[in-house]
């Protein structure tokens, strides 16, 4: 990875300062460590997901990719590769709070931004919560362009973060009428909501029309509210619904170990439920992917699954099937 990234940066530098300085480079990750892979997983750092470890049955085992739990007396963490006798040890499902989950280890990713010509300073660090959804509105703002009329954009402008000018935020309840804020940007960021969705539910009263999808957690500023808790989606532990939701201050409790008293945060809960209701109402649910499990609607790159992205024969001479005919077959 270091070599590949270095090659990209070297190519930009070799193209000259006009290209290098005017190119925005963002380096980040799509998800956190795959905890069940253990020594190959990467580190969760301080983002332990401690609450889940203490509330999931110790009998549940998370196995590395393609392995299946196959416990024996005295070996409850035993994982077997299907069709073989090859075995490895898994981990407790309660520890599997990385890849495939909504716990902080999976959703809080580091990022590096370089854009010399755009005013991004070197050597600055920030702990502000931003999203990849913010890249589009931020870049448009930095180059003096407006978001096209009629476009629905979920991100917000975080130019001040990119430029190293953001003042550190702290965990706080939603601002009330008459309360002071340092500026509109900080106020909007402290109130912004980020929603974490998951599909494949087995249990629980999912509201129509969401079917197998639902919001499992959301963030408002540094508060994180959990409506459904579970380890990574591929494990056997079932979803647990929380009403009122679990609340963590992930600025001061990044391990998500100590839920806050919901009775002392009723304003926050009401505000969160209102934002979530608005968010769900804004989603168009007519797409087949959201309404059915028919594999022909699933985008994927597994050529053995029969999904729609399988390689298709191309007849450049005009004598065979068209792409459409091949896809239908």
PDB file of C-alpha atoms in Angstrom:
ATOM      1  CA  UNK A   1       0.000   0.000   0.000  1.00  0.00           C
ATOM      2  CA  UNK A   2       2.810   2.403   0.892  1.00  0.00           C
ATOM      3  CA  UNK A   3       4.534   1.639  -2.420  1.00  0.00           C
ATOM      4  CA  UNK A   4       1.357   2.186  -4.456  1.00  0.00           C
ATOM      5  CA  UNK A   5       0.548   5.463  -2.728  1.00  0.00           C
ATOM      6  CA  UNK A   6       4.150   6.581  -3.136  1.00  0.00           C
ATOM      7  CA  UNK A   7       3.936   5.849  -6.844  1.00  0.00           C
ATOM      8  CA  UNK A   8       0.853   8.053  -7.182  1.00  0.00           C
ATOM      9  CA  UNK A   9       2.490  10.925  -5.308  1.00  0.00           C
ATOM     10  CA  UNK A  10       5.743  10.554  -7.271  1.00  0.00           C
ATOM     11  CA  UNK A  11       3.810  10.673 -10.545  1.00  0.00           C
ATOM     12  CA  UNK A  12       2.134  13.906  -9.479  1.00  0.00           C
ATOM     13  CA  UNK A  13       5.448  15.465  -8.490  1.00  0.00           C
ATOM     14  CA  UNK A  14       7.065  14.375 -11.744  1.00  0.00           C
ATOM     15  CA  UNK A  15       4.235  16.061 -13.661  1.00  0.00           C
ATOM     16  CA  UNK A  16       5.372  19.391 -12.259  1.00  0.00           C
ATOM     17  CA  UNK A  17       4.123  21.811  -9.654  1.00  0.00           C
ATOM     18  CA  UNK A  18       1.242  23.045 -11.807  1.00  0.00           C
ATOM     19  CA  UNK A  19      -0.251  19.563 -11.708  1.00  0.00           C
ATOM     20  CA  UNK A  20       0.941  18.495  -8.263  1.00  0.00           C
ATOM     21  CA  UNK A  21      -0.105  21.651  -6.444  1.00  0.00           C
ATOM     22  CA  UNK A  22      -3.491  21.771  -8.156  1.00  0.00           C
ATOM     23  CA  UNK A  23      -4.431  18.139  -7.415  1.00  0.00           C
ATOM     24  CA  UNK A  24      -6.502  17.257  -4.362  1.00  0.00           C
ATOM     25  CA  UNK A  25      -5.349  13.963  -2.835  1.00  0.00           C
ATOM     26  CA  UNK A  26      -7.455  12.277  -0.143  1.00  0.00           C
ATOM     27  CA  UNK A  27      -6.197   9.063   1.452  1.00  0.00           C
ATOM     28  CA  UNK A  28      -8.616   7.207   3.702  1.00  0.00           C
ATOM     29  CA  UNK A  29     -10.133   3.763   4.270  1.00  0.00           C
ATOM     30  CA  UNK A  30     -13.465   2.181   3.406  1.00  0.00           C
ATOM     31  CA  UNK A  31     -13.797   0.365   6.727  1.00  0.00           C
ATOM     32  CA  UNK A  32     -12.040  -0.720   9.871  1.00  0.00           C
ATOM     33  CA  UNK A  33     -10.219  -3.931  10.790  1.00  0.00           C
ATOM     34  CA  UNK A  34     -11.759  -7.353  10.250  1.00  0.00           C
ATOM     35  CA  UNK A  35     -11.402  -8.398  13.860  1.00  0.00           C
ATOM     36  CA  UNK A  36     -12.009 -12.103  13.260  1.00  0.00           C
ATOM     37  CA  UNK A  37      -8.907 -12.222  11.067  1.00  0.00           C
ATOM     38  CA  UNK A  38      -6.915 -11.508  14.244  1.00  0.00           C
ATOM     39  CA  UNK A  39      -3.201 -11.043  13.429  1.00  0.00           C
ATOM     40  CA  UNK A  40      -4.089 -10.044   9.860  1.00  0.00           C
ATOM     41  CA  UNK A  41      -6.936  -7.768  10.885  1.00  0.00           C
ATOM     42  CA  UNK A  42      -5.269  -4.504  11.822  1.00  0.00           C
ATOM     43  CA  UNK A  43      -5.825  -2.616  15.052  1.00  0.00           C
ATOM     44  CA  UNK A  44      -9.024  -1.233  16.545  1.00  0.00           C
ATOM     45  CA  UNK A  45      -6.994   1.220  18.597  1.00  0.00           C
ATOM     46  CA  UNK A  46      -9.129   2.753  21.361  1.00  0.00           C
ATOM     47  CA  UNK A  47     -12.381   1.905  19.541  1.00  0.00           C
ATOM     48  CA  UNK A  48     -13.066  -1.341  21.369  1.00  0.00           C
ATOM     49  CA  UNK A  49     -16.870  -1.569  21.329  1.00  0.00           C
ATOM     50  CA  UNK A  50     -16.616  -2.578  24.979  1.00  0.00           C
ATOM     51  CA  UNK A  51     -20.354  -2.476  25.714  1.00  0.00           C
ATOM     52  CA  UNK A  52     -21.095  -5.174  23.151  1.00  0.00           C
ATOM     53  CA  UNK A  53     -18.394  -7.500  24.453  1.00  0.00           C
ATOM     54  CA  UNK A  54     -20.097  -7.425  27.838  1.00  0.00           C
ATOM     55  CA  UNK A  55     -23.600  -8.018  26.449  1.00  0.00           C
ATOM     56  CA  UNK A  56     -23.222 -10.751  23.810  1.00  0.00           C
ATOM     57  CA  UNK A  57     -23.273 -14.444  24.694  1.00  0.00           C
ATOM     58  CA  UNK A  58     -19.779 -15.801  25.128  1.00  0.00           C
ATOM     59  CA  UNK A  59     -20.868 -18.884  23.166  1.00  0.00           C
ATOM     60  CA  UNK A  60     -21.028 -16.901  19.911  1.00  0.00           C
ATOM     61  CA  UNK A  61     -17.849 -17.213  17.828  1.00  0.00           C
ATOM     62  CA  UNK A  62     -16.681 -15.007  14.953  1.00  0.00           C
ATOM     63  CA  UNK A  63     -14.482 -16.815  12.429  1.00  0.00           C
ATOM     64  CA  UNK A  64     -12.047 -15.631   9.748  1.00  0.00           C
ATOM     65  CA  UNK A  65     -13.241 -15.372   6.150  1.00  0.00           C
ATOM     66  CA  UNK A  66     -14.822 -18.577   4.777  1.00  0.00           C
ATOM     67  CA  UNK A  67     -14.375 -20.458   8.065  1.00  0.00           C
ATOM     68  CA  UNK A  68     -17.404 -21.679  10.005  1.00  0.00           C
ATOM     69  CA  UNK A  69     -17.848 -22.004  13.779  1.00  0.00           C
ATOM     70  CA  UNK A  70     -17.548 -25.652  14.793  1.00  0.00           C
ATOM     71  CA  UNK A  71     -17.167 -25.722  18.574  1.00  0.00           C
ATOM     72  CA  UNK A  72     -16.098 -28.737  20.576  1.00  0.00           C
ATOM     73  CA  UNK A  73     -16.109 -29.255  24.358  1.00  0.00           C
ATOM     74  CA  UNK A  74     -13.359 -27.031  25.657  1.00  0.00           C
ATOM     75  CA  UNK A  75     -12.872 -25.457  22.204  1.00  0.00           C
ATOM     76  CA  UNK A  76     -15.786 -23.069  21.797  1.00  0.00           C
ATOM     77  CA  UNK A  77     -13.698 -20.767  19.558  1.00  0.00           C
ATOM     78  CA  UNK A  78     -12.957 -23.522  17.037  1.00  0.00           C
ATOM     79  CA  UNK A  79     -13.455 -22.580  13.366  1.00  0.00           C
ATOM     80  CA  UNK A  80     -13.326 -25.084  10.492  1.00  0.00           C
ATOM     81  CA  UNK A  81     -12.701 -24.496   6.790  1.00  0.00           C
ATOM     82  CA  UNK A  82     -15.651 -26.191   5.020  1.00  0.00           C
ATOM     83  CA  UNK A  83     -14.852 -29.553   3.458  1.00  0.00           C
ATOM     84  CA  UNK A  84     -11.539 -29.909   5.275  1.00  0.00           C
ATOM     85  CA  UNK A  85     -10.157 -30.689   8.709  1.00  0.00           C
ATOM     86  CA  UNK A  86      -8.205 -27.440   8.785  1.00  0.00           C
ATOM     87  CA  UNK A  87      -9.081 -25.405  11.841  1.00  0.00           C
ATOM     88  CA  UNK A  88      -8.181 -22.089  13.430  1.00  0.00           C
ATOM     89  CA  UNK A  89      -9.361 -20.257  16.509  1.00  0.00           C
ATOM     90  CA  UNK A  90     -11.968 -17.521  16.237  1.00  0.00           C
ATOM     91  CA  UNK A  91     -12.861 -14.691  18.589  1.00  0.00           C
ATOM     92  CA  UNK A  92     -15.920 -13.865  20.653  1.00  0.00           C
ATOM     93  CA  UNK A  93     -18.663 -12.192  18.614  1.00  0.00           C
ATOM     94  CA  UNK A  94     -18.677  -9.476  21.236  1.00  0.00           C
ATOM     95  CA  UNK A  95     -15.144  -8.537  20.200  1.00  0.00           C
ATOM     96  CA  UNK A  96     -15.984  -8.495  16.480  1.00  0.00           C
ATOM     97  CA  UNK A  97     -16.823  -4.794  16.300  1.00  0.00           C
ATOM     98  CA  UNK A  98     -14.775  -3.860  13.250  1.00  0.00           C
ATOM     99  CA  UNK A  99     -15.575  -4.596   9.613  1.00  0.00           C
ATOM    100  CA  UNK A 100     -19.268  -5.256   9.002  1.00  0.00           C
ATOM    101  CA  UNK A 101     -20.516  -3.371  12.055  1.00  0.00           C
ATOM    102  CA  UNK A 102     -21.470   0.187  12.996  1.00  0.00           C
ATOM    103  CA  UNK A 103     -19.140   0.365  16.009  1.00  0.00           C
ATOM    104  CA  UNK A 104     -16.505   3.088  16.042  1.00  0.00           C
ATOM    105  CA  UNK A 105     -13.689   0.744  14.992  1.00  0.00           C
ATOM    106  CA  UNK A 106     -15.390   0.301  11.632  1.00  0.00           C
ATOM    107  CA  UNK A 107     -16.850   3.730  10.931  1.00  0.00           C
ATOM    108  CA  UNK A 108     -14.205   6.098  12.316  1.00  0.00           C
ATOM    109  CA  UNK A 109     -11.431   6.144   9.739  1.00  0.00           C
ATOM    110  CA  UNK A 110      -8.281   8.255   9.565  1.00  0.00           C
ATOM    111  CA  UNK A 111      -7.801  10.481   6.538  1.00  0.00           C
ATOM    112  CA  UNK A 112      -4.968  12.498   5.001  1.00  0.00           C
ATOM    113  CA  UNK A 113      -5.641  15.444   2.690  1.00  0.00           C
ATOM    114  CA  UNK A 114      -3.093  17.172   0.436  1.00  0.00           C
ATOM    115  CA  UNK A 115      -3.926  20.089  -1.803  1.00  0.00           C
ATOM    116  CA  UNK A 116      -1.171  22.686  -1.893  1.00  0.00           C
ATOM    117  CA  UNK A 117      -2.862  24.900  -4.456  1.00  0.00           C
ATOM    118  CA  UNK A 118      -6.162  24.680  -2.597  1.00  0.00           C
ATOM    119  CA  UNK A 119      -4.748  26.105   0.614  1.00  0.00           C
ATOM    120  CA  UNK A 120      -4.635  22.877   2.636  1.00  0.00           C
ATOM    121  CA  UNK A 121      -1.776  23.426   5.130  1.00  0.00           C
ATOM    122  CA  UNK A 122       0.916  20.842   5.789  1.00  0.00           C
ATOM    123  CA  UNK A 123       1.313  19.267   9.201  1.00  0.00           C
ATOM    124  CA  UNK A 124      -2.099  20.214  10.613  1.00  0.00           C
ATOM    125  CA  UNK A 125      -4.242  17.652  12.424  1.00  0.00           C
ATOM    126  CA  UNK A 126      -7.920  17.676  13.359  1.00  0.00           C
ATOM    127  CA  UNK A 127     -10.260  15.447  15.335  1.00  0.00           C
ATOM    128  CA  UNK A 128     -13.384  16.921  13.725  1.00  0.00           C
ATOM    129  CA  UNK A 129     -16.018  14.449  12.575  1.00  0.00           C
ATOM    130  CA  UNK A 130     -16.360  14.609   8.803  1.00  0.00           C
ATOM    131  CA  UNK A 131     -17.674  12.193   6.200  1.00  0.00           C
ATOM    132  CA  UNK A 132     -16.685  11.246   2.678  1.00  0.00           C
ATOM    133  CA  UNK A 133     -20.116  12.669   1.837  1.00  0.00           C
ATOM    134  CA  UNK A 134     -18.615  16.067   2.670  1.00  0.00           C
ATOM    135  CA  UNK A 135     -15.959  15.953  -0.058  1.00  0.00           C
ATOM    136  CA  UNK A 136     -18.235  17.091  -2.905  1.00  0.00           C
ATOM    137  CA  UNK A 137     -19.814  20.158  -1.230  1.00  0.00           C
ATOM    138  CA  UNK A 138     -16.452  21.095   0.308  1.00  0.00           C
ATOM    139  CA  UNK A 139     -14.503  20.980  -2.957  1.00  0.00           C
ATOM    140  CA  UNK A 140     -17.253  22.888  -4.767  1.00  0.00           C
ATOM    141  CA  UNK A 141     -17.128  25.547  -2.067  1.00  0.00           C
ATOM    142  CA  UNK A 142     -13.328  25.796  -2.199  1.00  0.00           C
ATOM    143  CA  UNK A 143     -13.347  26.398  -5.959  1.00  0.00           C
ATOM    144  CA  UNK A 144     -16.211  28.874  -5.755  1.00  0.00           C
ATOM    145  CA  UNK A 145     -18.909  26.709  -7.317  1.00  0.00           C
ATOM    146  CA  UNK A 146     -22.466  26.101  -6.147  1.00  0.00           C
ATOM    147  CA  UNK A 147     -24.162  22.735  -5.805  1.00  0.00           C
ATOM    148  CA  UNK A 148     -26.359  22.297  -8.910  1.00  0.00           C
ATOM    149  CA  UNK A 149     -29.954  23.361  -8.357  1.00  0.00           C
ATOM    150  CA  UNK A 150     -32.188  20.382  -7.662  1.00  0.00           C
ATOM    151  CA  UNK A 151     -29.344  18.162  -6.476  1.00  0.00           C
ATOM    152  CA  UNK A 152     -29.751  16.322  -3.182  1.00  0.00           C
ATOM    153  CA  UNK A 153     -26.408  16.295  -1.364  1.00  0.00           C
ATOM    154  CA  UNK A 154     -26.084  14.651   2.049  1.00  0.00           C
ATOM    155  CA  UNK A 155     -22.696  16.125   2.935  1.00  0.00           C
ATOM    156  CA  UNK A 156     -21.918  19.561   4.345  1.00  0.00           C
ATOM    157  CA  UNK A 157     -19.238  22.137   3.587  1.00  0.00           C
ATOM    158  CA  UNK A 158     -16.231  21.505   5.862  1.00  0.00           C
ATOM    159  CA  UNK A 159     -13.839  23.904   4.158  1.00  0.00           C
ATOM    160  CA  UNK A 160     -12.638  25.174   7.530  1.00  0.00           C
ATOM    161  CA  UNK A 161     -11.537  21.636   8.465  1.00  0.00           C
ATOM    162  CA  UNK A 162      -9.657  21.175   5.185  1.00  0.00           C
ATOM    163  CA  UNK A 163      -7.944  24.535   5.674  1.00  0.00           C
ATOM    164  CA  UNK A 164      -7.021  23.794   9.278  1.00  0.00           C
ATOM    165  CA  UNK A 165      -9.209  26.597  10.612  1.00  0.00           C
ATOM    166  CA  UNK A 166     -11.882  24.601  12.474  1.00  0.00           C
ATOM    167  CA  UNK A 167     -12.158  25.226  16.188  1.00  0.00           C
ATOM    168  CA  UNK A 168     -12.283  22.058  18.278  1.00  0.00           C
ATOM    169  CA  UNK A 169     -15.834  20.949  18.955  1.00  0.00           C
ATOM    170  CA  UNK A 170     -17.050  19.250  22.099  1.00  0.00           C
ATOM    171  CA  UNK A 171     -19.928  16.955  22.883  1.00  0.00           C
ATOM    172  CA  UNK A 172     -23.047  19.002  23.563  1.00  0.00           C
ATOM    173  CA  UNK A 173     -26.802  18.805  23.415  1.00  0.00           C
ATOM    174  CA  UNK A 174     -28.510  20.283  20.364  1.00  0.00           C
ATOM    175  CA  UNK A 175     -28.492  24.066  20.535  1.00  0.00           C
ATOM    176  CA  UNK A 176     -31.660  25.654  21.837  1.00  0.00           C
ATOM    177  CA  UNK A 177     -33.184  28.955  20.868  1.00  0.00           C
ATOM    178  CA  UNK A 178     -31.227  31.821  22.362  1.00  0.00           C
ATOM    179  CA  UNK A 179     -28.045  29.845  22.980  1.00  0.00           C
ATOM    180  CA  UNK A 180     -24.791  31.261  21.672  1.00  0.00           C
ATOM    181  CA  UNK A 181     -22.643  29.533  19.070  1.00  0.00           C
ATOM    182  CA  UNK A 182     -19.228  30.558  17.814  1.00  0.00           C
ATOM    183  CA  UNK A 183     -20.491  30.727  14.263  1.00  0.00           C
ATOM    184  CA  UNK A 184     -23.021  29.151  11.956  1.00  0.00           C
ATOM    185  CA  UNK A 185     -20.534  26.575  10.669  1.00  0.00           C
ATOM    186  CA  UNK A 186     -19.773  25.214  14.128  1.00  0.00           C
ATOM    187  CA  UNK A 187     -23.467  25.212  15.013  1.00  0.00           C
ATOM    188  CA  UNK A 188     -24.378  23.240  11.892  1.00  0.00           C
ATOM    189  CA  UNK A 189     -21.602  20.758  12.521  1.00  0.00           C
ATOM    190  CA  UNK A 190     -22.605  20.248  16.146  1.00  0.00           C
ATOM    191  CA  UNK A 191     -26.158  19.462  15.010  1.00  0.00           C
ATOM    192  CA  UNK A 192     -25.381  17.394  11.925  1.00  0.00           C
ATOM    193  CA  UNK A 193     -26.581  13.820  11.895  1.00  0.00           C
ATOM    194  CA  UNK A 194     -24.823  10.852  10.338  1.00  0.00           C
ATOM    195  CA  UNK A 195     -26.915   7.694   9.972  1.00  0.00           C
ATOM    196  CA  UNK A 196     -25.607   4.131   9.971  1.00  0.00           C
ATOM    197  CA  UNK A 197     -27.805   1.686   8.067  1.00  0.00           C
ATOM    198  CA  UNK A 198     -27.671  -2.085   7.940  1.00  0.00           C
ATOM    199  CA  UNK A 199     -29.606  -4.768   6.108  1.00  0.00           C
ATOM    200  CA  UNK A 200     -30.163  -8.476   6.631  1.00  0.00           C
ATOM    201  CA  UNK A 201     -32.126  -8.236   9.870  1.00  0.00           C
ATOM    202  CA  UNK A 202     -33.398 -11.473  11.402  1.00  0.00           C
ATOM    203  CA  UNK A 203     -35.466 -10.108  14.275  1.00  0.00           C
ATOM    204  CA  UNK A 204     -37.245  -7.011  15.464  1.00  0.00           C
ATOM    205  CA  UNK A 205     -40.198  -4.783  14.521  1.00  0.00           C
ATOM    206  CA  UNK A 206     -38.907  -3.121  11.363  1.00  0.00           C
ATOM    207  CA  UNK A 207     -41.239  -0.319  10.246  1.00  0.00           C
ATOM    208  CA  UNK A 208     -42.700  -0.404   6.749  1.00  0.00           C
ATOM    209  CA  UNK A 209     -41.570   0.195   4.061  1.00  0.00           C
ATOM    210  CA  UNK A 210     -37.994  -0.432   5.116  1.00  0.00           C
ATOM    211  CA  UNK A 211     -38.197  -4.224   5.147  1.00  0.00           C
ATOM    212  CA  UNK A 212     -34.754  -5.644   5.785  1.00  0.00           C
ATOM    213  CA  UNK A 213     -33.092  -2.229   6.139  1.00  0.00           C
ATOM    214  CA  UNK A 214     -33.010   0.018   9.175  1.00  0.00           C
ATOM    215  CA  UNK A 215     -30.923   2.652  10.906  1.00  0.00           C
ATOM    216  CA  UNK A 216     -28.942   0.853  13.591  1.00  0.00           C
ATOM    217  CA  UNK A 217     -27.197   3.933  14.976  1.00  0.00           C
ATOM    218  CA  UNK A 218     -26.687   7.628  14.354  1.00  0.00           C
ATOM    219  CA  UNK A 219     -24.383  10.421  15.428  1.00  0.00           C
ATOM    220  CA  UNK A 220     -25.258  13.975  16.350  1.00  0.00           C
ATOM    221  CA  UNK A 221     -21.999  15.769  16.920  1.00  0.00           C
ATOM    222  CA  UNK A 222     -20.010  13.546  19.268  1.00  0.00           C
ATOM    223  CA  UNK A 223     -23.105  11.783  20.606  1.00  0.00           C
ATOM    224  CA  UNK A 224     -23.805   8.338  19.186  1.00  0.00           C
ATOM    225  CA  UNK A 225     -27.222   6.740  19.657  1.00  0.00           C
ATOM    226  CA  UNK A 226     -27.721   2.999  19.175  1.00  0.00           C
ATOM    227  CA  UNK A 227     -31.178   1.675  18.242  1.00  0.00           C
ATOM    228  CA  UNK A 228     -29.997  -1.831  17.344  1.00  0.00           C
ATOM    229  CA  UNK A 229     -26.806  -3.435  18.622  1.00  0.00           C
ATOM    230  CA  UNK A 230     -24.992  -6.353  17.033  1.00  0.00           C
ATOM    231  CA  UNK A 231     -21.490  -7.469  16.138  1.00  0.00           C
ATOM    232  CA  UNK A 232     -20.405  -7.706  12.500  1.00  0.00           C
ATOM    233  CA  UNK A 233     -23.271  -8.645  10.199  1.00  0.00           C
ATOM    234  CA  UNK A 234     -21.961 -12.107   9.297  1.00  0.00           C
ATOM    235  CA  UNK A 235     -22.046 -13.410  12.888  1.00  0.00           C
ATOM    236  CA  UNK A 236     -24.776 -15.465  14.571  1.00  0.00           C
ATOM    237  CA  UNK A 237     -25.646 -13.061  17.392  1.00  0.00           C
ATOM    238  CA  UNK A 238     -29.037 -11.473  16.810  1.00  0.00           C
ATOM    239  CA  UNK A 239     -29.870  -7.798  16.750  1.00  0.00           C
ATOM    240  CA  UNK A 240     -31.026  -6.281  20.031  1.00  0.00           C
ATOM    241  CA  UNK A 241     -33.445  -3.356  19.882  1.00  0.00           C
ATOM    242  CA  UNK A 242     -33.034  -0.487  22.359  1.00  0.00           C
ATOM    243  CA  UNK A 243     -35.831   1.844  23.428  1.00  0.00           C
ATOM    244  CA  UNK A 244     -34.666   4.269  24.645  1.00  0.00           C
ATOM    245  CA  UNK A 245     -31.511   4.064  22.562  1.00  0.00           C
ATOM    246  CA  UNK A 246     -28.079   3.546  24.048  1.00  0.00           C
ATOM    247  CA  UNK A 247     -26.180   6.841  24.104  1.00  0.00           C
ATOM    248  CA  UNK A 248     -22.398   7.159  24.080  1.00  0.00           C
ATOM    249  CA  UNK A 249     -20.226  10.265  24.166  1.00  0.00           C
ATOM    250  CA  UNK A 250     -17.638   8.989  21.685  1.00  0.00           C
ATOM    251  CA  UNK A 251     -15.393  12.004  22.190  1.00  0.00           C
ATOM    252  CA  UNK A 252     -14.740  11.119  25.820  1.00  0.00           C
ATOM    253  CA  UNK A 253     -15.649   7.423  25.555  1.00  0.00           C
ATOM    254  CA  UNK A 254     -14.311   6.193  22.185  1.00  0.00           C
ATOM    255  CA  UNK A 255     -14.502   2.584  23.415  1.00  0.00           C
ATOM    256  CA  UNK A 256     -18.317   2.900  23.687  1.00  0.00           C
ATOM    257  CA  UNK A 257     -18.145   1.382  27.140  1.00  0.00           C
ATOM    258  CA  UNK A 258     -20.347   3.609  29.304  1.00  0.00           C
ATOM    259  CA  UNK A 259     -23.879   4.443  28.112  1.00  0.00           C
ATOM    260  CA  UNK A 260     -25.198   7.786  29.307  1.00  0.00           C
ATOM    261  CA  UNK A 261     -28.384   8.081  31.337  1.00  0.00           C
ATOM    262  CA  UNK A 262     -31.211   8.488  28.783  1.00  0.00           C
ATOM    263  CA  UNK A 263     -33.361  10.303  31.347  1.00  0.00           C
ATOM    264  CA  UNK A 264     -30.781  13.095  31.388  1.00  0.00           C
ATOM    265  CA  UNK A 265     -30.698  13.307  27.594  1.00  0.00           C
ATOM    266  CA  UNK A 266     -34.367  13.295  26.642  1.00  0.00           C
ATOM    267  CA  UNK A 267     -33.934  16.452  24.521  1.00  0.00           C
ATOM    268  CA  UNK A 268     -31.218  14.728  22.523  1.00  0.00           C
ATOM    269  CA  UNK A 269     -33.333  11.598  22.004  1.00  0.00           C
ATOM    270  CA  UNK A 270     -36.364  13.572  20.810  1.00  0.00           C
ATOM    271  CA  UNK A 271     -34.160  15.564  18.449  1.00  0.00           C
ATOM    272  CA  UNK A 272     -32.535  12.376  17.120  1.00  0.00           C
ATOM    273  CA  UNK A 273     -35.868  10.647  16.497  1.00  0.00           C
ATOM    274  CA  UNK A 274     -37.126  13.710  14.640  1.00  0.00           C
ATOM    275  CA  UNK A 275     -34.023  13.823  12.433  1.00  0.00           C
ATOM    276  CA  UNK A 276     -34.226  10.088  11.754  1.00  0.00           C
ATOM    277  CA  UNK A 277     -37.891  10.349  10.781  1.00  0.00           C
ATOM    278  CA  UNK A 278     -37.081  13.156   8.347  1.00  0.00           C
ATOM    279  CA  UNK A 279     -34.147  11.188   6.969  1.00  0.00           C
ATOM    280  CA  UNK A 280     -36.197   8.046   6.319  1.00  0.00           C
ATOM    281  CA  UNK A 281     -38.991  10.059   4.725  1.00  0.00           C
ATOM    282  CA  UNK A 282     -36.498  11.574   2.271  1.00  0.00           C
ATOM    283  CA  UNK A 283     -35.407   8.208   0.852  1.00  0.00           C
ATOM    284  CA  UNK A 284     -36.822   6.842  -2.392  1.00  0.00           C
ATOM    285  CA  UNK A 285     -37.635   3.185  -1.765  1.00  0.00           C
ATOM    286  CA  UNK A 286     -38.782   2.150  -5.246  1.00  0.00           C
ATOM    287  CA  UNK A 287     -35.402   0.764  -6.357  1.00  0.00           C
ATOM    288  CA  UNK A 288     -35.509  -3.047  -6.679  1.00  0.00           C
ATOM    289  CA  UNK A 289     -32.286  -3.360  -4.679  1.00  0.00           C
ATOM    290  CA  UNK A 290     -34.020  -1.981  -1.589  1.00  0.00           C
ATOM    291  CA  UNK A 291     -37.185  -4.028  -1.957  1.00  0.00           C
ATOM    292  CA  UNK A 292     -36.063  -7.535  -2.852  1.00  0.00           C
ATOM    293  CA  UNK A 293     -33.283 -10.057  -2.479  1.00  0.00           C
ATOM    294  CA  UNK A 294     -33.358 -11.141  -6.135  1.00  0.00           C
ATOM    295  CA  UNK A 295     -29.652 -11.633  -6.946  1.00  0.00           C
ATOM    296  CA  UNK A 296     -30.051 -10.175 -10.428  1.00  0.00           C
ATOM    297  CA  UNK A 297     -30.404  -6.764  -8.769  1.00  0.00           C
ATOM    298  CA  UNK A 298     -27.309  -7.080  -6.607  1.00  0.00           C
ATOM    299  CA  UNK A 299     -24.177  -5.279  -7.807  1.00  0.00           C
ATOM    300  CA  UNK A 300     -21.131  -7.439  -7.140  1.00  0.00           C
ATOM    301  CA  UNK A 301     -17.871  -8.676  -8.576  1.00  0.00           C
ATOM    302  CA  UNK A 302     -18.094 -12.356  -7.664  1.00  0.00           C
ATOM    303  CA  UNK A 303     -18.181 -14.131 -11.035  1.00  0.00           C
ATOM    304  CA  UNK A 304     -19.373 -17.365  -9.402  1.00  0.00           C
ATOM    305  CA  UNK A 305     -22.540 -15.836  -7.962  1.00  0.00           C
ATOM    306  CA  UNK A 306     -24.399 -15.302 -11.224  1.00  0.00           C
ATOM    307  CA  UNK A 307     -24.888 -11.617 -10.451  1.00  0.00           C
ATOM    308  CA  UNK A 308     -25.212  -8.984 -13.130  1.00  0.00           C
ATOM    309  CA  UNK A 309     -21.566  -7.927 -13.161  1.00  0.00           C
ATOM    310  CA  UNK A 310     -20.359 -11.305 -14.449  1.00  0.00           C
ATOM    311  CA  UNK A 311     -18.198 -11.105 -17.599  1.00  0.00           C
ATOM    312  CA  UNK A 312     -20.318 -10.900 -20.745  1.00  0.00           C
ATOM    313  CA  UNK A 313     -19.293 -12.148 -24.210  1.00  0.00           C
ATOM    314  CA  UNK A 314     -18.680  -9.302 -26.639  1.00  0.00           C
ATOM    315  CA  UNK A 315     -19.204 -10.052 -30.312  1.00  0.00           C
ATOM    316  CA  UNK A 316     -17.324  -7.286 -32.070  1.00  0.00           C
ATOM    317  CA  UNK A 317     -17.945  -8.862 -35.493  1.00  0.00           C
ATOM    318  CA  UNK A 318     -21.719  -8.761 -35.169  1.00  0.00           C
ATOM    319  CA  UNK A 319     -22.348 -12.488 -35.468  1.00  0.00           C
ATOM    320  CA  UNK A 320     -23.249 -13.490 -31.931  1.00  0.00           C
ATOM    321  CA  UNK A 321     -25.252 -12.440 -28.909  1.00  0.00           C
ATOM    322  CA  UNK A 322     -25.528  -8.810 -27.965  1.00  0.00           C
ATOM    323  CA  UNK A 323     -24.643  -7.706 -24.455  1.00  0.00           C
ATOM    324  CA  UNK A 324     -28.349  -7.422 -23.632  1.00  0.00           C
ATOM    325  CA  UNK A 325     -29.057 -10.936 -24.915  1.00  0.00           C
ATOM    326  CA  UNK A 326     -26.151 -12.375 -22.968  1.00  0.00           C
ATOM    327  CA  UNK A 327     -27.270 -10.608 -19.812  1.00  0.00           C
ATOM    328  CA  UNK A 328     -30.827 -11.895 -20.178  1.00  0.00           C
ATOM    329  CA  UNK A 329     -29.573 -15.426 -20.712  1.00  0.00           C
TER     330      UNK A 329
END
